[in-house]
CSV table of C-alpha atoms in Angstrom, one decimal:
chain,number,residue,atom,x,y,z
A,493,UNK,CA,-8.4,3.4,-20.9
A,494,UNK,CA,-6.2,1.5,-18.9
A,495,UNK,CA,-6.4,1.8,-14.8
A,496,UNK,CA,-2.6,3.1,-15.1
A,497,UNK,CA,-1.8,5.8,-16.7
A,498,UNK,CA,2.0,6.6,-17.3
A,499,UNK,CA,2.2,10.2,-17.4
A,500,UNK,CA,5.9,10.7,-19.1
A,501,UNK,CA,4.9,14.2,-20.7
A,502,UNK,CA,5.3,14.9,-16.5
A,503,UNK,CA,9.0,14.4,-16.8
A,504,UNK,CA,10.5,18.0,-16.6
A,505,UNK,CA,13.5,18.6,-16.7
A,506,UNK,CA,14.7,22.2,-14.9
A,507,UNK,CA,17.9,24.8,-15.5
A,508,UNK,CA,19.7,22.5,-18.0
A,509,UNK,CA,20.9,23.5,-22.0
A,510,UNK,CA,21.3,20.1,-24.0
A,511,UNK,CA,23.0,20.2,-27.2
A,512,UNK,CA,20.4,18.1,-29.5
A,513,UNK,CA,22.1,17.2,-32.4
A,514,UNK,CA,20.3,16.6,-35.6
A,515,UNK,CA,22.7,14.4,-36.5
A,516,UNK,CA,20.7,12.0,-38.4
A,517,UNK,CA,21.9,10.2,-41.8
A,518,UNK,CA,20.3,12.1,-44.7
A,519,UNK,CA,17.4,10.5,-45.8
A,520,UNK,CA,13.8,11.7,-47.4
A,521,UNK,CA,11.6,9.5,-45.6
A,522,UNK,CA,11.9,6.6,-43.3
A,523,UNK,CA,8.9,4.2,-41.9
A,524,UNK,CA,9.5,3.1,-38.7
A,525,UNK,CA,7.3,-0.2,-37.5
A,526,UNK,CA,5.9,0.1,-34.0
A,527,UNK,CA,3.3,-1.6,-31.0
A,528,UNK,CA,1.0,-0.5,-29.7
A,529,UNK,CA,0.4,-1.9,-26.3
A,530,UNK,CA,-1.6,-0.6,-23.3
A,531,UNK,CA,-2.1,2.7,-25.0
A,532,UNK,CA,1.7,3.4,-25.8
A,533,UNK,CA,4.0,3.9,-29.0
A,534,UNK,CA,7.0,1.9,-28.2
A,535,UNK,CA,9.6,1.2,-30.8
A,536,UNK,CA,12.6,-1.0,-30.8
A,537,UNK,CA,15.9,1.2,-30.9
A,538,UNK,CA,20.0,-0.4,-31.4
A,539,UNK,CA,21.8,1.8,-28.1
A,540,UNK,CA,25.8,2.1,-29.0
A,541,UNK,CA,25.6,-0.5,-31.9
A,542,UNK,CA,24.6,-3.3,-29.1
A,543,UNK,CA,21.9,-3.2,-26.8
A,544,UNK,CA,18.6,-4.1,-29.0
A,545,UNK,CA,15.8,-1.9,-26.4
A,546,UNK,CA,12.5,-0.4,-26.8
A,547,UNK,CA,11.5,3.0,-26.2
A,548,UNK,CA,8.3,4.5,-25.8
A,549,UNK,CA,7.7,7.5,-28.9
A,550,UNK,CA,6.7,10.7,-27.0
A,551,UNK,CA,5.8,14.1,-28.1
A,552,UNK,CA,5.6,15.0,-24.9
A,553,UNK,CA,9.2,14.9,-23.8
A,554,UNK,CA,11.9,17.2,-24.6
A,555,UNK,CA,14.7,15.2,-24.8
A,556,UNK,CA,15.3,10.9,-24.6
A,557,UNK,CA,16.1,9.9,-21.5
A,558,UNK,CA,17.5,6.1,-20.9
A,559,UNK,CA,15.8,4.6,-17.4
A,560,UNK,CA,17.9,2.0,-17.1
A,561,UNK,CA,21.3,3.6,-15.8
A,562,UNK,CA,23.1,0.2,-15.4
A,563,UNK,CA,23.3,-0.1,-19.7
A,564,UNK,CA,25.6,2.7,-19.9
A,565,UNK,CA,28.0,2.1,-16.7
A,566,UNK,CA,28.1,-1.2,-18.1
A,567,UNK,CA,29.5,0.6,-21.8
A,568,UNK,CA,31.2,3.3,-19.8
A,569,UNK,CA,29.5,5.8,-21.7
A,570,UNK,CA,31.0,9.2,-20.8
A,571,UNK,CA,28.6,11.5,-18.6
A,572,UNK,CA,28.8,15.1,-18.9
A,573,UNK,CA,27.8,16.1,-16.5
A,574,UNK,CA,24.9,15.5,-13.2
A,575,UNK,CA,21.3,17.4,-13.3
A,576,UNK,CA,18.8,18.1,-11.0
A,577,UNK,CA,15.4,17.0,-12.3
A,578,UNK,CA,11.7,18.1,-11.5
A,579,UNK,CA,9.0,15.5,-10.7
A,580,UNK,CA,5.6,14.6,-11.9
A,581,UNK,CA,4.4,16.8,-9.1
A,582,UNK,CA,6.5,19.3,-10.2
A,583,UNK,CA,8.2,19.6,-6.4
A,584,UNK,CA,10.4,16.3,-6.0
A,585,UNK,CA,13.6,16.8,-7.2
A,586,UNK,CA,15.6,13.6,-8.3
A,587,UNK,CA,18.8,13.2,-10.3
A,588,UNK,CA,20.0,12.4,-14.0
A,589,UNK,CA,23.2,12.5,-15.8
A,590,UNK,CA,23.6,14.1,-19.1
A,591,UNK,CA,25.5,11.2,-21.3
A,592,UNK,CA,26.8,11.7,-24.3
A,593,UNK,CA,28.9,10.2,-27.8
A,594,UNK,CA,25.8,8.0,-27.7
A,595,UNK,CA,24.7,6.5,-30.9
A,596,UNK,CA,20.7,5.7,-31.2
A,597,UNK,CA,19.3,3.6,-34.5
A,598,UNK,CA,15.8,3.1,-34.7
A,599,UNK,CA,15.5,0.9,-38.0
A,600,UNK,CA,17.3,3.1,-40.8
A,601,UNK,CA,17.6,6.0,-38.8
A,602,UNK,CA,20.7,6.5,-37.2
A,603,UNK,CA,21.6,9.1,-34.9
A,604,UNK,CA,25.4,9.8,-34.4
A,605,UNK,CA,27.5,12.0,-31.5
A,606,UNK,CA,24.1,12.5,-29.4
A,607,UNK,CA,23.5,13.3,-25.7
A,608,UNK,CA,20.6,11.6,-23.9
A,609,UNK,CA,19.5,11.8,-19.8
A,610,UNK,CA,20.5,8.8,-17.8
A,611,UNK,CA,18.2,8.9,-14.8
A,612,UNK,CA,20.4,8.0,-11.8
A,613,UNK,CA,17.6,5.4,-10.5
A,614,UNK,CA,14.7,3.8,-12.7
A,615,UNK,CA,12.1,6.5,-10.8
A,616,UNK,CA,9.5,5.3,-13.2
A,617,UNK,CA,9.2,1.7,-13.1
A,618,UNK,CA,7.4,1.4,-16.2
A,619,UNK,CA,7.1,-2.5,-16.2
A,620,UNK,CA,5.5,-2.7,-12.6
A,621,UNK,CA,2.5,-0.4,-13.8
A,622,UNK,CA,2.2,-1.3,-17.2
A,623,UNK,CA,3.4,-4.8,-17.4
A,624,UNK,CA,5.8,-4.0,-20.7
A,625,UNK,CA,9.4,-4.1,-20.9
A,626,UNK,CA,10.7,-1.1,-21.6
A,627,UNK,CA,13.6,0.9,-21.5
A,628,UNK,CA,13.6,4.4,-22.2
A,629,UNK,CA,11.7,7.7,-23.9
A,630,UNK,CA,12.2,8.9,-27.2
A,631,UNK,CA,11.9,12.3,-26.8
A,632,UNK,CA,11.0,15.0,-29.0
A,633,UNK,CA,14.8,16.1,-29.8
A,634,UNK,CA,15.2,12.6,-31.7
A,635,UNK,CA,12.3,13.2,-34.5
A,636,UNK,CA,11.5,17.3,-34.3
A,637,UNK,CA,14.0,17.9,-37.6
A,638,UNK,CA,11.1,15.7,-39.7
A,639,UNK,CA,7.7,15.9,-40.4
A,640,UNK,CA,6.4,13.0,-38.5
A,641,UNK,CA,3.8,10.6,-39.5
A,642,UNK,CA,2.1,8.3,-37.2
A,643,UNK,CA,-1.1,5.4,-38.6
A,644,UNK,CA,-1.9,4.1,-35.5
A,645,UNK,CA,-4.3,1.2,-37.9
A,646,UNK,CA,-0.8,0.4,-39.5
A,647,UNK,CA,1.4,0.8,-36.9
A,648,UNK,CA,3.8,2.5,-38.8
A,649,UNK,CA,5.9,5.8,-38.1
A,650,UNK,CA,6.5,7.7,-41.0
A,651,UNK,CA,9.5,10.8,-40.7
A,652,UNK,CA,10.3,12.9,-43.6
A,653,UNK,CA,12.2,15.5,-44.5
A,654,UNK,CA,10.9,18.7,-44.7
A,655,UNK,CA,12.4,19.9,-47.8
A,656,UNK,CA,10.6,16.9,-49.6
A,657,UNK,CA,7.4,16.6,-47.9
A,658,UNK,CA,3.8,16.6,-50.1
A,659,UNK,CA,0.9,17.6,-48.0
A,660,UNK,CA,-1.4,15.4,-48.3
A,661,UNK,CA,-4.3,16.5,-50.9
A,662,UNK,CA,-7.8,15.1,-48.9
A,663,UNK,CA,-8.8,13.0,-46.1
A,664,UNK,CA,-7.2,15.1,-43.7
A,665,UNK,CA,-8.4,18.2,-41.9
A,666,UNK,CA,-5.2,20.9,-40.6
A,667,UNK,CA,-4.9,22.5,-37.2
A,668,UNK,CA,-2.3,25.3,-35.8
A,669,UNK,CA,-0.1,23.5,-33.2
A,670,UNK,CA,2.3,25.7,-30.8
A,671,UNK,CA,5.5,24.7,-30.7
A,672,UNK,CA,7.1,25.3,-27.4
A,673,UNK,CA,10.4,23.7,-26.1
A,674,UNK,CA,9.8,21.2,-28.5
A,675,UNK,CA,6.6,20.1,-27.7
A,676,UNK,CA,3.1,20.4,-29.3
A,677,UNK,CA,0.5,21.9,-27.5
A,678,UNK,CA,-3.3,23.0,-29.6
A,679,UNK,CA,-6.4,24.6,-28.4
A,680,UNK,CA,-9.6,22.6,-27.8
A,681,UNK,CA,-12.9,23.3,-26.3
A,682,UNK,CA,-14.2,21.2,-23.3
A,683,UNK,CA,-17.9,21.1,-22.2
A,684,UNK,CA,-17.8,20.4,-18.3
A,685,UNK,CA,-20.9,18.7,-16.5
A,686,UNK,CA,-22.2,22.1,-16.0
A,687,UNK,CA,-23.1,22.0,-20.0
A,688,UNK,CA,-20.4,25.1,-19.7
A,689,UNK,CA,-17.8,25.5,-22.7
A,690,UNK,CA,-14.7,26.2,-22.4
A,691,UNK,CA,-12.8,27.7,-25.1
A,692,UNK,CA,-9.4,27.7,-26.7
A,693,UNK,CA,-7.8,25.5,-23.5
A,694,UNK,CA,-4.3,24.9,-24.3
A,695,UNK,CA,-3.3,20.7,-24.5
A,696,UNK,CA,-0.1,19.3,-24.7
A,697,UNK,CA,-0.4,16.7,-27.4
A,698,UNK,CA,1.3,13.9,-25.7
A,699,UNK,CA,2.1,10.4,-27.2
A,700,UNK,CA,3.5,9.2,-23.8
A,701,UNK,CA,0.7,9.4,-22.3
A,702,UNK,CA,-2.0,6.1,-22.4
A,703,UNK,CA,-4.7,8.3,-21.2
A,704,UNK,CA,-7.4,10.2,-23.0
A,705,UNK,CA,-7.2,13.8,-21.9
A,706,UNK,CA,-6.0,15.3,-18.3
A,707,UNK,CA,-7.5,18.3,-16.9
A,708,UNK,CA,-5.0,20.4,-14.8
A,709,UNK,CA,-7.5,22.3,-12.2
A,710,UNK,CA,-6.1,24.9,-11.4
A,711,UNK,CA,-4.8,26.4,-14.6
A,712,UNK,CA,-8.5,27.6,-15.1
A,713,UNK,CA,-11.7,29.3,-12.5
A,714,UNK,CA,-13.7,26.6,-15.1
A,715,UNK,CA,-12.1,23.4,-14.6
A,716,UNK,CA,-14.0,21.9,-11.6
A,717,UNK,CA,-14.5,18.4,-11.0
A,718,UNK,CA,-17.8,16.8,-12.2
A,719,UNK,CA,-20.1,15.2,-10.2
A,720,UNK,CA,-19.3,11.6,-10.3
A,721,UNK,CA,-15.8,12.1,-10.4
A,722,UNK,CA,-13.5,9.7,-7.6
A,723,UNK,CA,-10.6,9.7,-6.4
A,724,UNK,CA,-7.9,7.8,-8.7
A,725,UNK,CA,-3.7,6.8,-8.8
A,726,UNK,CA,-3.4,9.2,-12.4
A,727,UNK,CA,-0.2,7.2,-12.5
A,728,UNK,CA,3.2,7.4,-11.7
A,729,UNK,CA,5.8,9.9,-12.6
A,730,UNK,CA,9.7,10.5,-11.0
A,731,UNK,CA,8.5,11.3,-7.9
A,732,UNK,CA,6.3,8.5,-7.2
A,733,UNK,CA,2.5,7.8,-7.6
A,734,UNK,CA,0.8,10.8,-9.1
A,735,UNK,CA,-3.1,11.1,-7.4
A,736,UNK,CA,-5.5,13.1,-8.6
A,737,UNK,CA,-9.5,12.1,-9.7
A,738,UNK,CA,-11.6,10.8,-12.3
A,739,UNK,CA,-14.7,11.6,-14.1
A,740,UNK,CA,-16.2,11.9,-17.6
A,741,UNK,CA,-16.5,15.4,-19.4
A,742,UNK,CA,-19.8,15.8,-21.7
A,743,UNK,CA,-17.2,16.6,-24.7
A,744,UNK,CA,-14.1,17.6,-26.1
A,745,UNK,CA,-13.4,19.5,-29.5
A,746,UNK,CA,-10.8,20.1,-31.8
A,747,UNK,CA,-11.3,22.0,-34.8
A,748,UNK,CA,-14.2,19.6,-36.1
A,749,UNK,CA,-13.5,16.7,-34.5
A,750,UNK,CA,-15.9,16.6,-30.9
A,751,UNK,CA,-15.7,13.4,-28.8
A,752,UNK,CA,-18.4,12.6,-26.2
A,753,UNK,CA,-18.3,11.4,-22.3
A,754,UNK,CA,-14.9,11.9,-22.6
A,755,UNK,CA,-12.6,9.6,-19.6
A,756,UNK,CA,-10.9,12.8,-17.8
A,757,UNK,CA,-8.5,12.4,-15.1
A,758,UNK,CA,-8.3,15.7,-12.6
A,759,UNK,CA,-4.6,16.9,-11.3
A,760,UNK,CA,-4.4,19.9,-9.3
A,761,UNK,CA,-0.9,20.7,-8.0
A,762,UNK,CA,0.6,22.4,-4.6
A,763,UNK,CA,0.5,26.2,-4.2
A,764,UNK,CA,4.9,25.6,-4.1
A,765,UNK,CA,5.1,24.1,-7.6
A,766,UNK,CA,6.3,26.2,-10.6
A,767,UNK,CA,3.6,25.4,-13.1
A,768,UNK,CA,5.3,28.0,-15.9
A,769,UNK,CA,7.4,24.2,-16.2
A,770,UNK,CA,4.2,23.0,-18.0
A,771,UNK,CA,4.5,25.9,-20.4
A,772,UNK,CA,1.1,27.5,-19.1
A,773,UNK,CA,-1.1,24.5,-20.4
A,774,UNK,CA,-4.5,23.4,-19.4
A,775,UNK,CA,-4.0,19.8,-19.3
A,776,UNK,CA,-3.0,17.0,-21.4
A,777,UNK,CA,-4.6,15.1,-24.7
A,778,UNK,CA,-3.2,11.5,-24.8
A,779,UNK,CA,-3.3,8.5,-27.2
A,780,UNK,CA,-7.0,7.2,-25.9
A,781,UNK,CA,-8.3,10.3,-28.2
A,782,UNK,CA,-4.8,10.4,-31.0
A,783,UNK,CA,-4.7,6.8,-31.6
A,784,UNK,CA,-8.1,7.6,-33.6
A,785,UNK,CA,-6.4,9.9,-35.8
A,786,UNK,CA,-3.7,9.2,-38.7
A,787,UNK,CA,-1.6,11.9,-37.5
A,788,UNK,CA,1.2,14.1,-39.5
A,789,UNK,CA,3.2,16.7,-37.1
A,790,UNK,CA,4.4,19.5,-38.9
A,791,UNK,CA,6.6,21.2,-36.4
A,792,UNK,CA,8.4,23.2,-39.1
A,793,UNK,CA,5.5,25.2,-40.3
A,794,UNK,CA,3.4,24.5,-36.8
A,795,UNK,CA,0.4,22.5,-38.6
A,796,UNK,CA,-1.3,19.3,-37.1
A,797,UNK,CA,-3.0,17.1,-39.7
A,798,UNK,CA,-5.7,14.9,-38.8
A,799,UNK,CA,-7.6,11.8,-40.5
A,800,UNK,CA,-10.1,9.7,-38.9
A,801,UNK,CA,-9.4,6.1,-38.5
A,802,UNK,CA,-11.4,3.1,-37.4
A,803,UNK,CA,-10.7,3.5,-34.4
A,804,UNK,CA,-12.5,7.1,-34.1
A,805,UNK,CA,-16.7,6.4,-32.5
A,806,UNK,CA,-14.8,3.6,-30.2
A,807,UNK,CA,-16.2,4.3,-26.5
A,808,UNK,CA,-13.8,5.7,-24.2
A,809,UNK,CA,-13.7,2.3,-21.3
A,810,UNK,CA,-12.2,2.6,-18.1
A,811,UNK,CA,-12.2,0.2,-15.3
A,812,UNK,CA,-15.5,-1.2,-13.8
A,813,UNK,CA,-13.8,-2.9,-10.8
A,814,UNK,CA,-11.8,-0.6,-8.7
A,815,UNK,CA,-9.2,-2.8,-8.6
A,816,UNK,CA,-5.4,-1.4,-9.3
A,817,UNK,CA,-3.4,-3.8,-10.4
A,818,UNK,CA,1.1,-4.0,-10.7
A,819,UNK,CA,2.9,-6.4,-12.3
A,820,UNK,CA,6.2,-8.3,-10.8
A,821,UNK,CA,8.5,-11.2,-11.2
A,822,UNK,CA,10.8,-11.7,-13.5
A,823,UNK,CA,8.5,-11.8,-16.8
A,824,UNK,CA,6.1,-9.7,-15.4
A,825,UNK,CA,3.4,-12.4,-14.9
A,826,UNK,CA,2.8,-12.1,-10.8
A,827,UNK,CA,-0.3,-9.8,-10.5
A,828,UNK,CA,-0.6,-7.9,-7.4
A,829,UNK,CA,-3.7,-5.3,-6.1
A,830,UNK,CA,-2.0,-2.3,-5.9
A,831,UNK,CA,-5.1,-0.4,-4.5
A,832,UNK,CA,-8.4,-1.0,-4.5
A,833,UNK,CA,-10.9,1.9,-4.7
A,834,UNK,CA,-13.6,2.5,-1.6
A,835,UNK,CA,-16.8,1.6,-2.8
A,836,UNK,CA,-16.2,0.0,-6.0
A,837,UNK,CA,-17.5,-3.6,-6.1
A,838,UNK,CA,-14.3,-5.2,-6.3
A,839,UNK,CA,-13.9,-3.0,-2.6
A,840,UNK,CA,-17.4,-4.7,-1.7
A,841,UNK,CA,-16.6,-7.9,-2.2
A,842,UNK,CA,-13.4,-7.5,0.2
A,843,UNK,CA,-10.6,-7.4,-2.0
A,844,UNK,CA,-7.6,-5.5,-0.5
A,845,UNK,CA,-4.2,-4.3,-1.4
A,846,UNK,CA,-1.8,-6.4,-1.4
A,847,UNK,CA,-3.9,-9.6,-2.6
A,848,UNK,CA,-1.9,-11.4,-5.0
A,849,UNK,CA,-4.4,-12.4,-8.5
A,850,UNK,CA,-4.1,-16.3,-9.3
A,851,UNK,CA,-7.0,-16.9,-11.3
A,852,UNK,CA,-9.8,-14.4,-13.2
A,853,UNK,CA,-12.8,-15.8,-14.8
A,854,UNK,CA,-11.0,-19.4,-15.2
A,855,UNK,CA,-7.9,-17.9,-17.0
A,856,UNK,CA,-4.3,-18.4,-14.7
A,857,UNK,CA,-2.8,-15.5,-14.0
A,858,UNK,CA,0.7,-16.3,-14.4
A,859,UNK,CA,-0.3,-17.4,-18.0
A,860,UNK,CA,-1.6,-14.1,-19.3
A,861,UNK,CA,-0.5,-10.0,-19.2
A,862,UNK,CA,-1.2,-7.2,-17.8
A,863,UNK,CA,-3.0,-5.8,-20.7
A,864,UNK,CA,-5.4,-8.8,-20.6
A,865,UNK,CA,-6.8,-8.8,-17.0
A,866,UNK,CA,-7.6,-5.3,-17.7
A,867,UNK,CA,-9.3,-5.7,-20.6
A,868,UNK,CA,-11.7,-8.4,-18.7
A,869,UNK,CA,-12.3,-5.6,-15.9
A,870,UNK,CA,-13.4,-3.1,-18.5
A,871,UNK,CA,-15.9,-5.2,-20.0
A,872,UNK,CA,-19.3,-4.0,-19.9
A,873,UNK,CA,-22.0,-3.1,-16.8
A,874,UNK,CA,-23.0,-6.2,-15.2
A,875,UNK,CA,-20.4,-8.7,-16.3
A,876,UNK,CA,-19.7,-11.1,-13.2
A,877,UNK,CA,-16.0,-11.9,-12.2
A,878,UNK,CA,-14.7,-14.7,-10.9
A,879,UNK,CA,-11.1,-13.9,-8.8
A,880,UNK,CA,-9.3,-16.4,-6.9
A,881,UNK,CA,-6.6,-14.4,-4.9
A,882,UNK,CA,-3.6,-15.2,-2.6
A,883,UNK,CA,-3.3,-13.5,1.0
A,884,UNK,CA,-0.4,-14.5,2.5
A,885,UNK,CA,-0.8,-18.0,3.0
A,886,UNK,CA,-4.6,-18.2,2.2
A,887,UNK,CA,-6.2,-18.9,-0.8
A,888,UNK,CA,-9.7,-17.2,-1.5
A,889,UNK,CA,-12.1,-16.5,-3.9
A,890,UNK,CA,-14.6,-13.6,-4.5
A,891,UNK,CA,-17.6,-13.0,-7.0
A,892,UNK,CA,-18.7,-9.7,-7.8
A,893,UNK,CA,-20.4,-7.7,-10.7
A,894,UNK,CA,-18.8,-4.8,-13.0
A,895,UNK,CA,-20.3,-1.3,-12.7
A,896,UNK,CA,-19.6,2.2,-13.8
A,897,UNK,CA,-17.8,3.9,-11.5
A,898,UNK,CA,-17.9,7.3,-13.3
C-alpha cells in the first residue's frame, strides 16, 4: 500500500452527454504491454499522431480526460465546448473542456474522430504524489466495446472482441458485475472489527485507484471506523487533498475469494454533497486486492472472471513511519515531508512538514524514486531508519524504529 493513494475513480464529472465513439480499427484481439508502478496501470498512448504520453488504465472513470491542457493548445485541438466538473469531495467544482477530432493509439489500437476532457488546470498533480510521469486517464469509454483482459504477473492487457471471445474453460471462477455509466461495480461482504458481516456492499472496481479497498461511511448504519483506525491524506482528487482515516478490516469477500486484515481507508462526505454521483456504492476495491487476480471484464454480458496469481496471500503493507512524502524538481527526485502523522515514530523523533529527505538508510535521495523510499518505510516492525533531512538551512539527522500504526 503506498502512503498516497490517487483516487481517480473520484473524478465525476456532472450534467454533461459525451459522444464516445467506438471508433476503433476492427480487430479480434489486441495485447497491450503495460507498468505497473506504485499500484497503477499506466500505458504508453501516441495523442494526434505526435505526442508519445502515458496514461493511467481506469475502470473507474467514465470517460479519458488529458491533465495536461497545454498539449492540446499547443495542437490547437478544437474544444467543444467548457464543463463544470465535480470534485473528489463531490462539492468543489472546477472546469474542463470537452475536446474533440482527437486521435488516441495505444499500440495497435487506434481510436479515430474521438472527444476527450481537457481539465482547464492539472487539479491532480499526479507526479508530486506519486512520483511518476504521467499524463492523462484512460477512461472506461476507450476499452468498454471489448472484453478486457488484464495479467497483472505479465503485464499485459488483453482487449477482444466480443463477437470472437472464448471463455476461458478452468482456472477462473465468474462473478455478476453491474454495469453502470460505464463502470463496474460487484457485491462483496466485509467483516468489521465488531466480527459483524456485512453483506452484498456494492464496490466500484477501480483500476485507478493504488489502494486496496475504501469504505464510504456513510453509505451504510454498519460502516464504522475500527478501533485503531487514524487519521490519514486518502489522497488527492480535483479539489485538493482528500482526508479521511485508516484502519484494517478483519476481511473482505468476493464470491470465494476472502482476504484478511484488509488495509481500509474511511471517507465520509459532507451532508451538501450529492452522493447519487457515486452511483449509490459502498466504497471502492482498488488494485492492492485486483492486481492478485488475472482479470477478464465482460461488460457485454456483465460477468467478472477471476484467477489467482502469485501475487494473491501477499500481505496487505502500509507505512510504518508516518511520514508523507511529495516528489518535486524537475525529474521528480527532491523528496519533501508532506505531513507527518501525530504520534507515529517518525512524528517522535521530530520530523516535520516541510523537511526536505537527503539521505535514508545510506541511500541519496536524489538518486532513487519515489516508489523506493516507500518501500523502505513499509518494511517490517522494528526495522531502524536512518534519515538525514534538510530544514532550511540546517542539516539534521534522526533515528527511529518502524511500527504498526494500524
Amino acid at each position: 500500500m503506498k502512503k498516497y493513494i490517487f483516487l481517480l475513480a473520484c473524478v465525476i464529472f456532472t450534467s454533461i452527454q459525451i459522444r464516445a465513439q467506438p471508433s476503433v480499427q476492427s480487430t479480434n484481439r489486441v495485447e497491450i504491454p503495460f507498468e505497473y508502478r506504485n499500484g497503477f496501470i499506466i500505458v504508453n498512448v501516441l495523442f494526434n499522431g505526435i505526442f508519445s504520453m502515458k496514461f493511467i488504465l481506469d475502470t473507474g472513470a467514465e470517460y479519458t480526460i488529458l491533465t495536461k491542457r497545454e498539449i492540446t493548445d499547443l495542437l490547437q485541438v478544437n474544444y467543444d465546448r467548457k464543463l463544470r466538473v465535480t470534485g473528489a469531495d463531490l462539492s468543489a467544482e472546477l472546469y474542463a473542456y470537452l475536446a474533440t477530432d482527437v486521435e488516441l493509439q495505444v499500440n495497435d489500437l487506434v481510436g479515430l474522430n474521438r472527444s476527450i476532457l481537457v481539465l482547464e488546470h492539472d487539479y491532480l498533480q499526479f507526479e508530486v504524489f506519486t512520483g511518476l510521469e504521467v499524463q492523462g486517464i484512460l477512461g472506461s469509454d476507450f476499452f468498454r466495446h471489448y472484453i478486457m483482459k488484464i495479467d497483472y504477473q505479465k503485464r499485459v492487457i488483453t482487449l477482444y472482441d466480443p463477437q470472437h471471445f472464448k471463455p476461458p474453460k478452468e482456472g477462473y471462477q465468474i462473478l455478476p458485475i453491474e454495469i453502470d455509466r460505464n463502470k463496474p461495480y460487484i457485491k462483496a461482504n466485509i467483516t468489521t472489527s465488531q466480527d459483524t458481516t456485512i453483506q452484498n456492499l456494492k464496490f466500484l472496481l477501480d483500476t485507478g485507484a493504488s489502494l486496496a479497498s475504501l469504505l464510504e461511511t456513510d453509505s451504510h448504519p454498519g460502516l464504522n471506523l475500527p478501533e485503531h483506525a487514524i487519521p490519514s491524506a486518502l489522497g488527492i482528487g480535483l479539489s485538493g487533498q482528500l482526508t479521511g482515516y485508516l484502519g484494517r478490516l478483519p476481511a473482505i469477500k468476493m464470491g470465494d475469494f476472502q482476504f484478511r486484515e484488509v488495509v481500509a481507508h474511511f471517507q465520509d462526505f459532507s451532508e451538501t454533497a450529492d452522493t447519487t454521483l457515486q452511483s449509490n456504492r459502498n466504497g471502492i476495491i482498488g488494485n492492492e486486492i485486483l492486481s492478485r487476480f488475472t482479470l477478464i471484464f465482460d461488460y457485454y454480458r456483465g460477468k467478472l472472471y477471476l484467477a489467482p496469481n502469485k501475487y494473491y496471500d501477499d500481505q496487505f503493507k502500509y507505512d510504518r513511519s508516518g511520514l508523507q512524502i511529495i516528489a518535486s524538481g524537475s525529474t521528480l527526485n527532491t523528496f519533501i515531508i508532506y505531513n507527518v502523522i501525530p504520534g507515529s515514530p517518525a512524528a517522535e523523533a521530530g520530523i516535520q512538514a516541510g523537511d526536505e529527505i537527503r539521505r535514508l538508510n545510506g541511500q541519496w535521495a536524489p538518486l532513487t524514486n519515489l516508489q523506493a523510499i516507500t518501500s523502505i518505510l513499509q518494511k517490517q516492525q522494528g526495522k531502524k531508519i536512518n534519515i538525514k533531512i534538510k530544514r532550511g538551512d540546517q542539516k539534521i539527522r534522526f533515528t527511529f524504529q518502524l511500527r504498526d500504526l494500524i
